[in-house]
PDB file of C-alpha atoms in Angstrom:
ATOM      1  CA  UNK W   1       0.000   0.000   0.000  1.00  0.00           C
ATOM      2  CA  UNK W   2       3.127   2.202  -0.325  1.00  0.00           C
ATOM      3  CA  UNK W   3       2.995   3.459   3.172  1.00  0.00           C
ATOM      4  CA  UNK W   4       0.823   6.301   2.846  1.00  0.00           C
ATOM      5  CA  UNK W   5      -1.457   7.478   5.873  1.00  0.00           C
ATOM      6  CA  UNK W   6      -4.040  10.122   5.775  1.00  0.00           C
ATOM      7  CA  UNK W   7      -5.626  12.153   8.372  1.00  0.00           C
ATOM      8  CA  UNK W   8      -8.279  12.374   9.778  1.00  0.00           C
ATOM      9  CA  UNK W   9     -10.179   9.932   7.973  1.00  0.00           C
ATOM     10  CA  UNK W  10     -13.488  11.597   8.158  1.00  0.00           C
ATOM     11  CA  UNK W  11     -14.089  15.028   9.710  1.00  0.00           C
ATOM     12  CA  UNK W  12     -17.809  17.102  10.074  1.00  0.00           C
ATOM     13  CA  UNK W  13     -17.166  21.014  10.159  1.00  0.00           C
ATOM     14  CA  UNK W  14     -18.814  23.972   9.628  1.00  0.00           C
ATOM     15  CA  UNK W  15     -18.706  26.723   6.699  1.00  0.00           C
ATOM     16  CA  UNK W  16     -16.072  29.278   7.424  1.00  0.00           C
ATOM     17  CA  UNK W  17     -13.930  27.203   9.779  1.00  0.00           C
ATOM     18  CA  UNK W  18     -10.334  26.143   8.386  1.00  0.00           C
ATOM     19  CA  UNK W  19      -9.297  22.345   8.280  1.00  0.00           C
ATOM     20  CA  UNK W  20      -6.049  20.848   7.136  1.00  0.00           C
ATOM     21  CA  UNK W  21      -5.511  17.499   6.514  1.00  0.00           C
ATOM     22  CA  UNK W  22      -2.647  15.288   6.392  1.00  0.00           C
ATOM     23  CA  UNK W  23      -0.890  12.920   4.293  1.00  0.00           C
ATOM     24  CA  UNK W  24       1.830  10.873   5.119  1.00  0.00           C
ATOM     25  CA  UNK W  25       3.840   8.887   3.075  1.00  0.00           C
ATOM     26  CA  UNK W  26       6.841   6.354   5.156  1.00  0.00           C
ATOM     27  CA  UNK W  27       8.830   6.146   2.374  1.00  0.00           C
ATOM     28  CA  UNK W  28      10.612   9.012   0.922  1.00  0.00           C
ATOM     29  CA  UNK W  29       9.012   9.401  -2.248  1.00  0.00           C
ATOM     30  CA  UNK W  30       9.936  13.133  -3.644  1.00  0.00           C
ATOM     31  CA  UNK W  31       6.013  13.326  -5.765  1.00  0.00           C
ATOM     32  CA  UNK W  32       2.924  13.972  -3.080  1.00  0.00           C
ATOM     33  CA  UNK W  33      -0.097  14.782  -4.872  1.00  0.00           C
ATOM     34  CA  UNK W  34      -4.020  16.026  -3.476  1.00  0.00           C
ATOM     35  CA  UNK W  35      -6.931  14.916  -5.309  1.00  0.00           C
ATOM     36  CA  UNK W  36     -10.763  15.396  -4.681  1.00  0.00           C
ATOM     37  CA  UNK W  37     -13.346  13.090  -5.736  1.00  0.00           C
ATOM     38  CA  UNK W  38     -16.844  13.937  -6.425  1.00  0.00           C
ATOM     39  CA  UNK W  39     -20.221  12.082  -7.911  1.00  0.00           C
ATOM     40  CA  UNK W  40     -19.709  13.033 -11.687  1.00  0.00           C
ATOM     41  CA  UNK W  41     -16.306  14.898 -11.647  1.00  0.00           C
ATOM     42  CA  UNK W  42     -13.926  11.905 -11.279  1.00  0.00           C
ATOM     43  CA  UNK W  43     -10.632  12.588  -9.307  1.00  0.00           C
ATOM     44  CA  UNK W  44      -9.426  16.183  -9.917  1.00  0.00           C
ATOM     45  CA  UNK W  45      -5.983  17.398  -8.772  1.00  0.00           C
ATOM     46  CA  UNK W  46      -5.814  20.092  -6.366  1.00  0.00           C
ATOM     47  CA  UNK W  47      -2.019  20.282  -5.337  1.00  0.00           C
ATOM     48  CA  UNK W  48       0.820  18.567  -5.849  1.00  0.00           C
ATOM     49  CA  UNK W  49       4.555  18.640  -4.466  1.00  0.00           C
ATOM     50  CA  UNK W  50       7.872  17.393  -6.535  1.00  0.00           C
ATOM     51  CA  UNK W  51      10.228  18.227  -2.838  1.00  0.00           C
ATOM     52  CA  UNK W  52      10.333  19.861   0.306  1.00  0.00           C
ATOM     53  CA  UNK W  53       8.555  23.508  -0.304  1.00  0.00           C
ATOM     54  CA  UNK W  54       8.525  22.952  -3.550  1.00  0.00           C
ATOM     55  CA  UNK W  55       4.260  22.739  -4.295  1.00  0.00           C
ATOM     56  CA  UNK W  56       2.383  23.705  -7.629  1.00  0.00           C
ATOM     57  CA  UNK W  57      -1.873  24.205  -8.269  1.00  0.00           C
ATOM     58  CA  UNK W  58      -3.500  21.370 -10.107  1.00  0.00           C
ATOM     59  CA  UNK W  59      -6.837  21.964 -11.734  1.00  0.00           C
ATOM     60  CA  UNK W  60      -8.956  22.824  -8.983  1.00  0.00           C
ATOM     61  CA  UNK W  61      -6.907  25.027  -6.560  1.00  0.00           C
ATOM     62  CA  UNK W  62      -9.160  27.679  -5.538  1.00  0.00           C
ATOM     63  CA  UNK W  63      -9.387  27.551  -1.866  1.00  0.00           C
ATOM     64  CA  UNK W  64      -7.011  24.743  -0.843  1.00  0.00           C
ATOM     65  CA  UNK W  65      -3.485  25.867   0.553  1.00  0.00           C
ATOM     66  CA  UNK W  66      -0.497  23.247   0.583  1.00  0.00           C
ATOM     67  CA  UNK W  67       2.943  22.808   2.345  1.00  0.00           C
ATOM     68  CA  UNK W  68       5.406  20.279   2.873  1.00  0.00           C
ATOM     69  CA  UNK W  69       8.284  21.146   5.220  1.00  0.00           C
ATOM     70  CA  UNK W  70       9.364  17.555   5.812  1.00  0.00           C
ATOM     71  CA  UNK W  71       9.531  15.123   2.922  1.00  0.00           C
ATOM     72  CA  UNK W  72       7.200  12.254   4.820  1.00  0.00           C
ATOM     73  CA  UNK W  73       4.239  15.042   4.829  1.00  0.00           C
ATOM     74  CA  UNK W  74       2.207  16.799   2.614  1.00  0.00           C
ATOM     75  CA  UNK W  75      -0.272  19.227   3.878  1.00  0.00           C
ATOM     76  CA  UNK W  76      -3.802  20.403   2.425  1.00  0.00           C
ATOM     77  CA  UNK W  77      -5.178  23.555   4.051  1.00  0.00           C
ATOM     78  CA  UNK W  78      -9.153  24.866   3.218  1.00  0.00           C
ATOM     79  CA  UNK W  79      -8.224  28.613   5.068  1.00  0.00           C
ATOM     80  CA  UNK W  80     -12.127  28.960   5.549  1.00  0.00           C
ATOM     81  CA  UNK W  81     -14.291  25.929   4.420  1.00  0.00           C
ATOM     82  CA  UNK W  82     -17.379  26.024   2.030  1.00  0.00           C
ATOM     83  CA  UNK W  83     -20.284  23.406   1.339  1.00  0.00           C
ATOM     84  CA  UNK W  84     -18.795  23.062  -2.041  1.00  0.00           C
ATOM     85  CA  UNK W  85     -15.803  21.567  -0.335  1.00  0.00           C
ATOM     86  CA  UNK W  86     -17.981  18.573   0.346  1.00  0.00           C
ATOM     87  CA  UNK W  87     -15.802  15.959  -0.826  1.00  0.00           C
ATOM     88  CA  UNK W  88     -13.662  12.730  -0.756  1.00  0.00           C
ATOM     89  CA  UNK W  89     -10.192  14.048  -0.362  1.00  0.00           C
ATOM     90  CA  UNK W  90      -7.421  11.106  -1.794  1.00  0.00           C
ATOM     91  CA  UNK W  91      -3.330  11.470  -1.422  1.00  0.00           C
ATOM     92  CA  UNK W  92      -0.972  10.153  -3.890  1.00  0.00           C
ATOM     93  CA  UNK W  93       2.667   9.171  -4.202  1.00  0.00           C
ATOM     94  CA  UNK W  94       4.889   8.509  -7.192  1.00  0.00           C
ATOM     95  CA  UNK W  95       7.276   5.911  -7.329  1.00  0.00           C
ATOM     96  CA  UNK W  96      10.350   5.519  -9.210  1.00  0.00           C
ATOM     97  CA  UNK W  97      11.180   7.238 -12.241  1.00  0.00           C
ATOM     98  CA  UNK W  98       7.654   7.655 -13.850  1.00  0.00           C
ATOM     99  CA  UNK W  99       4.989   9.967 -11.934  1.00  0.00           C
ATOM    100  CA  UNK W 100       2.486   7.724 -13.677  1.00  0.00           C
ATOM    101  CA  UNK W 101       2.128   5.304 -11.527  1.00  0.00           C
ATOM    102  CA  UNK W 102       0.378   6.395  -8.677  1.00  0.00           C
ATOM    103  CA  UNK W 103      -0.383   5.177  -5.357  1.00  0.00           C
ATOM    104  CA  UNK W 104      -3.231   6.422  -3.494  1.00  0.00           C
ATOM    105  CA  UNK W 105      -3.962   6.691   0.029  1.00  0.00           C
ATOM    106  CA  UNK W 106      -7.438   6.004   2.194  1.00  0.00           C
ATOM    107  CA  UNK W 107      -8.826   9.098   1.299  1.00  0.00           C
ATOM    108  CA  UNK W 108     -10.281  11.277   3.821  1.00  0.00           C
ATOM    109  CA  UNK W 109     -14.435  12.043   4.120  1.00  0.00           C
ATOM    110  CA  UNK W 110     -15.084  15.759   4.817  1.00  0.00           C
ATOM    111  CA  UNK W 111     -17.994  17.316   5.172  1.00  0.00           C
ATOM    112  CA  UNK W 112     -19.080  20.789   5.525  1.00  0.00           C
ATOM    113  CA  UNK W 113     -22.169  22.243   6.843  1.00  0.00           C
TER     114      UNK W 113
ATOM    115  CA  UNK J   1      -3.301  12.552 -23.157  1.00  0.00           C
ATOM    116  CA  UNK J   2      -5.726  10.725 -25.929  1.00  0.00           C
ATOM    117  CA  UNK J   3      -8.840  10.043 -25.049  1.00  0.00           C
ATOM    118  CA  UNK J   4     -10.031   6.268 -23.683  1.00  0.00           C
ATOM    119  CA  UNK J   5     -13.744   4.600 -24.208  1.00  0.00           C
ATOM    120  CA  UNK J   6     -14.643   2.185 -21.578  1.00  0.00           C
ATOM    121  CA  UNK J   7     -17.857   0.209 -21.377  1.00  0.00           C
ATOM    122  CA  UNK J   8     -19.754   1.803 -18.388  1.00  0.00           C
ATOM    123  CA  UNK J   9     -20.308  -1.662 -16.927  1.00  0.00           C
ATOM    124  CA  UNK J  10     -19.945  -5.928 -17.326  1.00  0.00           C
ATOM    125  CA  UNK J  11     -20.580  -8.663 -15.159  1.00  0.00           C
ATOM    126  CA  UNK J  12     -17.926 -12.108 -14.409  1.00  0.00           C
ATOM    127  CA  UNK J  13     -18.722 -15.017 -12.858  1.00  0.00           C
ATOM    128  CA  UNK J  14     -16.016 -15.341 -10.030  1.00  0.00           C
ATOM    129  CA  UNK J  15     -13.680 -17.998 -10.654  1.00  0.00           C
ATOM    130  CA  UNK J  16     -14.199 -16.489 -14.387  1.00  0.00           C
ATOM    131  CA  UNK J  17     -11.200 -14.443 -16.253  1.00  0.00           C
ATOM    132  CA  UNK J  18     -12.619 -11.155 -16.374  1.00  0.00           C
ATOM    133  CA  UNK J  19     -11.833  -9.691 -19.817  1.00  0.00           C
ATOM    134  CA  UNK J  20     -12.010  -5.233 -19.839  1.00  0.00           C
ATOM    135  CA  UNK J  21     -11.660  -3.796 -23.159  1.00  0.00           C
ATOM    136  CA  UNK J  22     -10.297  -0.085 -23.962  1.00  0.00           C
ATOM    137  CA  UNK J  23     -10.505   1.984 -27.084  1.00  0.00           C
ATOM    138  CA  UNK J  24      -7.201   4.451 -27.610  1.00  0.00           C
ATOM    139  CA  UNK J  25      -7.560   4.961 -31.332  1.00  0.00           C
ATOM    140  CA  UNK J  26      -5.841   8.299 -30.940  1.00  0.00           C
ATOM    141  CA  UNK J  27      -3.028   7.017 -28.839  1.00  0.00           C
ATOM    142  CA  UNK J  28       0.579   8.475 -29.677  1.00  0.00           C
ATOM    143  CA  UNK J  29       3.733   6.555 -29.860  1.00  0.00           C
ATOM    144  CA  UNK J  30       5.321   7.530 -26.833  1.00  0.00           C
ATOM    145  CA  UNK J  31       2.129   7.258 -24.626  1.00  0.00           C
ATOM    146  CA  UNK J  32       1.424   4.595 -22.155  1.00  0.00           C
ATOM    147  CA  UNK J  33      -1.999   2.615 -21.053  1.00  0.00           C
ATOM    148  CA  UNK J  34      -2.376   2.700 -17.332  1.00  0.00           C
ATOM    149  CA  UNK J  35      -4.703   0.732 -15.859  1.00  0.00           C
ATOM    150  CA  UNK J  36      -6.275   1.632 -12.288  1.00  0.00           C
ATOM    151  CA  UNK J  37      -9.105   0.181 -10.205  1.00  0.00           C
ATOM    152  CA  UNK J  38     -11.058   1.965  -7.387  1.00  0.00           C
ATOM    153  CA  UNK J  39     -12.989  -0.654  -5.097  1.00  0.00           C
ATOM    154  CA  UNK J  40     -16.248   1.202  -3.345  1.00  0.00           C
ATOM    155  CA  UNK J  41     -15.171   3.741  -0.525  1.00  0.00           C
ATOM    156  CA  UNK J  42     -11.112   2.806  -1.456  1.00  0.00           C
ATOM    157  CA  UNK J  43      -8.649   5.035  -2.880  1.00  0.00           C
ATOM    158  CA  UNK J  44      -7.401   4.032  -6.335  1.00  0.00           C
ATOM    159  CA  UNK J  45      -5.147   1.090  -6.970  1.00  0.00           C
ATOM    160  CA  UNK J  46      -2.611   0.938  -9.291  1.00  0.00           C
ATOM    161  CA  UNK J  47      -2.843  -2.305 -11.363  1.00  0.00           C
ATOM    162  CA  UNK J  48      -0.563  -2.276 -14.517  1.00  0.00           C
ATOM    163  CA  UNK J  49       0.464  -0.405 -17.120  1.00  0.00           C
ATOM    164  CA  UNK J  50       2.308  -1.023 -20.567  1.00  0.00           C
ATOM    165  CA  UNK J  51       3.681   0.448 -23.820  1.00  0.00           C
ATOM    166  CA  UNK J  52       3.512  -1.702 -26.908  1.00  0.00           C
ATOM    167  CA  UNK J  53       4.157  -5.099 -25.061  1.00  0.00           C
ATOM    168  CA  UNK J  54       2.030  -7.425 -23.444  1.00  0.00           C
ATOM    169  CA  UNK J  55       2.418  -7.061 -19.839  1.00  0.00           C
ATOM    170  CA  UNK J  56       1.666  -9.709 -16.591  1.00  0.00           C
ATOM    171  CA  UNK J  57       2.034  -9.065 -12.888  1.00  0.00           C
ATOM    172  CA  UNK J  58       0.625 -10.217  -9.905  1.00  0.00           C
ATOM    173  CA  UNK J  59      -3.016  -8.859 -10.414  1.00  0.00           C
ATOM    174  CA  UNK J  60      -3.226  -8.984 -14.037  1.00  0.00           C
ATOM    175  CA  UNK J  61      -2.802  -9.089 -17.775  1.00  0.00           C
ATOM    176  CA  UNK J  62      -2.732  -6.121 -20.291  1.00  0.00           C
ATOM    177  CA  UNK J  63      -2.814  -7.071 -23.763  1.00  0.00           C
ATOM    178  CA  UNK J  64      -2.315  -4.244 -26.231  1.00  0.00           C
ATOM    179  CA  UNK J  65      -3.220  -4.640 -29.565  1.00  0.00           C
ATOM    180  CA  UNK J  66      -0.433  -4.138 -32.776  1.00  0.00           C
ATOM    181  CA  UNK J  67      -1.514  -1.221 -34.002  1.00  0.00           C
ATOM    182  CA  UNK J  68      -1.840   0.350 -30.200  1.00  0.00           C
ATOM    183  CA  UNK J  69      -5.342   1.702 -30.521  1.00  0.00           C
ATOM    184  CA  UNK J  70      -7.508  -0.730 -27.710  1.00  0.00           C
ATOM    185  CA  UNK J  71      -6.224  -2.680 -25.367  1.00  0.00           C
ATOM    186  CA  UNK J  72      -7.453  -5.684 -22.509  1.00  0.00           C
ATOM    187  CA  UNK J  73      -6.943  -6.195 -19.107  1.00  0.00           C
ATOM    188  CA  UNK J  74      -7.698  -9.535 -18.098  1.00  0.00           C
ATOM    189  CA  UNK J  75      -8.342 -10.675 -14.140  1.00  0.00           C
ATOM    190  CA  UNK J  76      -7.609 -14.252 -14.560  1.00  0.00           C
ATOM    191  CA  UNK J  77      -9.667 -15.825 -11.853  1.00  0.00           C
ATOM    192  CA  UNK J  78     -11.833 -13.360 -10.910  1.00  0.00           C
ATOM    193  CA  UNK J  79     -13.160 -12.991  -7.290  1.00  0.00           C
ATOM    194  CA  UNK J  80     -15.828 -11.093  -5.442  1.00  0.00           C
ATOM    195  CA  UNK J  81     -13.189  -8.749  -4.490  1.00  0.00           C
ATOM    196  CA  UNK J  82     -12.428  -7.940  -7.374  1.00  0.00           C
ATOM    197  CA  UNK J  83     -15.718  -6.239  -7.746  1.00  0.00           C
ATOM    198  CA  UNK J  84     -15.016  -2.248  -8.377  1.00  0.00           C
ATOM    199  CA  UNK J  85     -14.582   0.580 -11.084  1.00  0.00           C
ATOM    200  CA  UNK J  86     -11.935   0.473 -13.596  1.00  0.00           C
ATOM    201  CA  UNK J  87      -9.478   3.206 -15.426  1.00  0.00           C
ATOM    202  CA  UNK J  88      -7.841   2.850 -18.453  1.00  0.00           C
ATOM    203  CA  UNK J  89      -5.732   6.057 -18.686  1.00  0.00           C
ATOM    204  CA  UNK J  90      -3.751   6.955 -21.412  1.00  0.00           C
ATOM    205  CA  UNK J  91      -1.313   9.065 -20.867  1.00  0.00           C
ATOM    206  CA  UNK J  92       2.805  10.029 -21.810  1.00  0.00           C
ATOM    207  CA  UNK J  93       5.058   9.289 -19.010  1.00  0.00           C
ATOM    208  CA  UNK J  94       5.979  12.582 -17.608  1.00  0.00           C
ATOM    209  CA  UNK J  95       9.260  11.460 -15.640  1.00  0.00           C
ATOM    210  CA  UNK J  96      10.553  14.492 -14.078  1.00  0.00           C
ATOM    211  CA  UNK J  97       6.478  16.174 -14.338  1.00  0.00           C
ATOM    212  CA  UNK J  98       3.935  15.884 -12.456  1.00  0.00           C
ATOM    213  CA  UNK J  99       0.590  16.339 -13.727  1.00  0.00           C
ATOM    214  CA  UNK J 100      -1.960  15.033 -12.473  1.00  0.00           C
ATOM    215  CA  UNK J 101      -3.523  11.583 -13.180  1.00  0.00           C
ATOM    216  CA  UNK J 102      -7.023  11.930 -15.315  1.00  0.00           C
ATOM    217  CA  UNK J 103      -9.847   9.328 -14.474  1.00  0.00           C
ATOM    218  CA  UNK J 104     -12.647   8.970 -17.059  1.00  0.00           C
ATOM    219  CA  UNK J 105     -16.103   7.152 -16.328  1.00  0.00           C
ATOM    220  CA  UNK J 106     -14.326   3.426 -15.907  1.00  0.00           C
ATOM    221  CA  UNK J 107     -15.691  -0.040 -16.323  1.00  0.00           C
ATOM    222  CA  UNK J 108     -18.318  -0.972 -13.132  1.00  0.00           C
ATOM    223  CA  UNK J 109     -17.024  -4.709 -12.889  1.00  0.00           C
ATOM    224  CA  UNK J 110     -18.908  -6.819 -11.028  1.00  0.00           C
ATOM    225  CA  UNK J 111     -18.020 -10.367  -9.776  1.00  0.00           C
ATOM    226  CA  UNK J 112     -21.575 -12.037  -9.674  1.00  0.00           C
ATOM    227  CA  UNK J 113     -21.170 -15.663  -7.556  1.00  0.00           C
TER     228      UNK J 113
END
């Protein structure tokens, strides 16, 4: 399962509060990506990281906030949460030379009310 | 990346090989067919992936055909666990890049005992 843990796994908040969630990977791997999943819209990328500090947008960035200070970590940050947030948030790692092949963690459930 | 066409769904009988096609017709020479799975509340799972070759692992077959425009990813002896959605993604390995992975409709497989 490549090692990868996320954080919590399913979290309840309210509109306008901030969450972050966490993914953590045990095995070095320089790639960390974040991806949301939603009825009709597939996986979507929101962030993803190639090294430590070093994070770009994916296609659906608006609102989400990243940072990885340690290479085991990735961070995803909603500053002030919306319903549209409502989602199944998924972590990835790359392995080896390709950042093809992907391996995904549990995902994490939020929900905002 | 070209474009894939999956059936939306197909049953097996477990114990069955479990035979999903894939239509790349505009595939390019240097892209690759990934094949992911994503069983009901899991993140995705890598499965295989392959250039012009046929490929075998652990979980599965890929055939590709000659001229590279469908390809099949066989389940040998299929179980009930193998019940989920599947992703044929076709896509160039990015190596040093890191887009993000793009997940069509899939194949609903279901294992029927």
């Amino acid at each position: 399962d490549a090692g990868i843990t996320q954080s919590p796994r399913h979290k309840v908040t309210e509109t306008g509060t901030p969450v972050t969630l966490r993914c953590h990977q045990t095995e070095n791997h320089r790639y960390m990506y974040w991806y949301r999943q939603d009825p009709g819209h597939g996986l979507r990328l929101i962030h993803y990281s190639y090294g430590v500090k070093d994070t770009d947008k994916g296609e659906v960035s608006d609102g989400y906030s990243v940072s990885r200070s340690k290479t085991e970590d990735f961070l995803l940050t909603l500053e002030s949460a919306t319903s549209s947030q409502t989602s199944v948030y998924f972590c990835a790692i790359a392995t080896g030379p390709s950042t093809d092949t992907q391996y995904f963690g549990p995902g994490t459930r939020l929900t905002v009310l | 990346d070209a474009k894939t066409t999956q059936p939306p769904s197909m049953d097996c009988a477990e114990g069955r090989a479990a035979n999903l096609p894939c239509n790349h017709s505009t595939i390019s020479g240097n892209e690759y067919v990934y094949w992911y799975r994503q069983i009901h509340s899991q993140g995705p799972q890598y499965i295989i992936h392959g250039l012009k070759n046929n490929e075998t692992n652990e979980m599965a077959s890929l055939i590709i055909t000659e001229d590279r425009k469908s390809s099949t990813l066989i389940l040998p002896h299929a179980t009930l666990r193998d019940t989920a959605v599947y992703y044929c993604i076709v896509r160039e390995n990015s190596g040093g890049g890191a887009d993000g992975l793009t997940f069509g409709k899939g194949t609903h497989l279901i294992i029927q005992p």
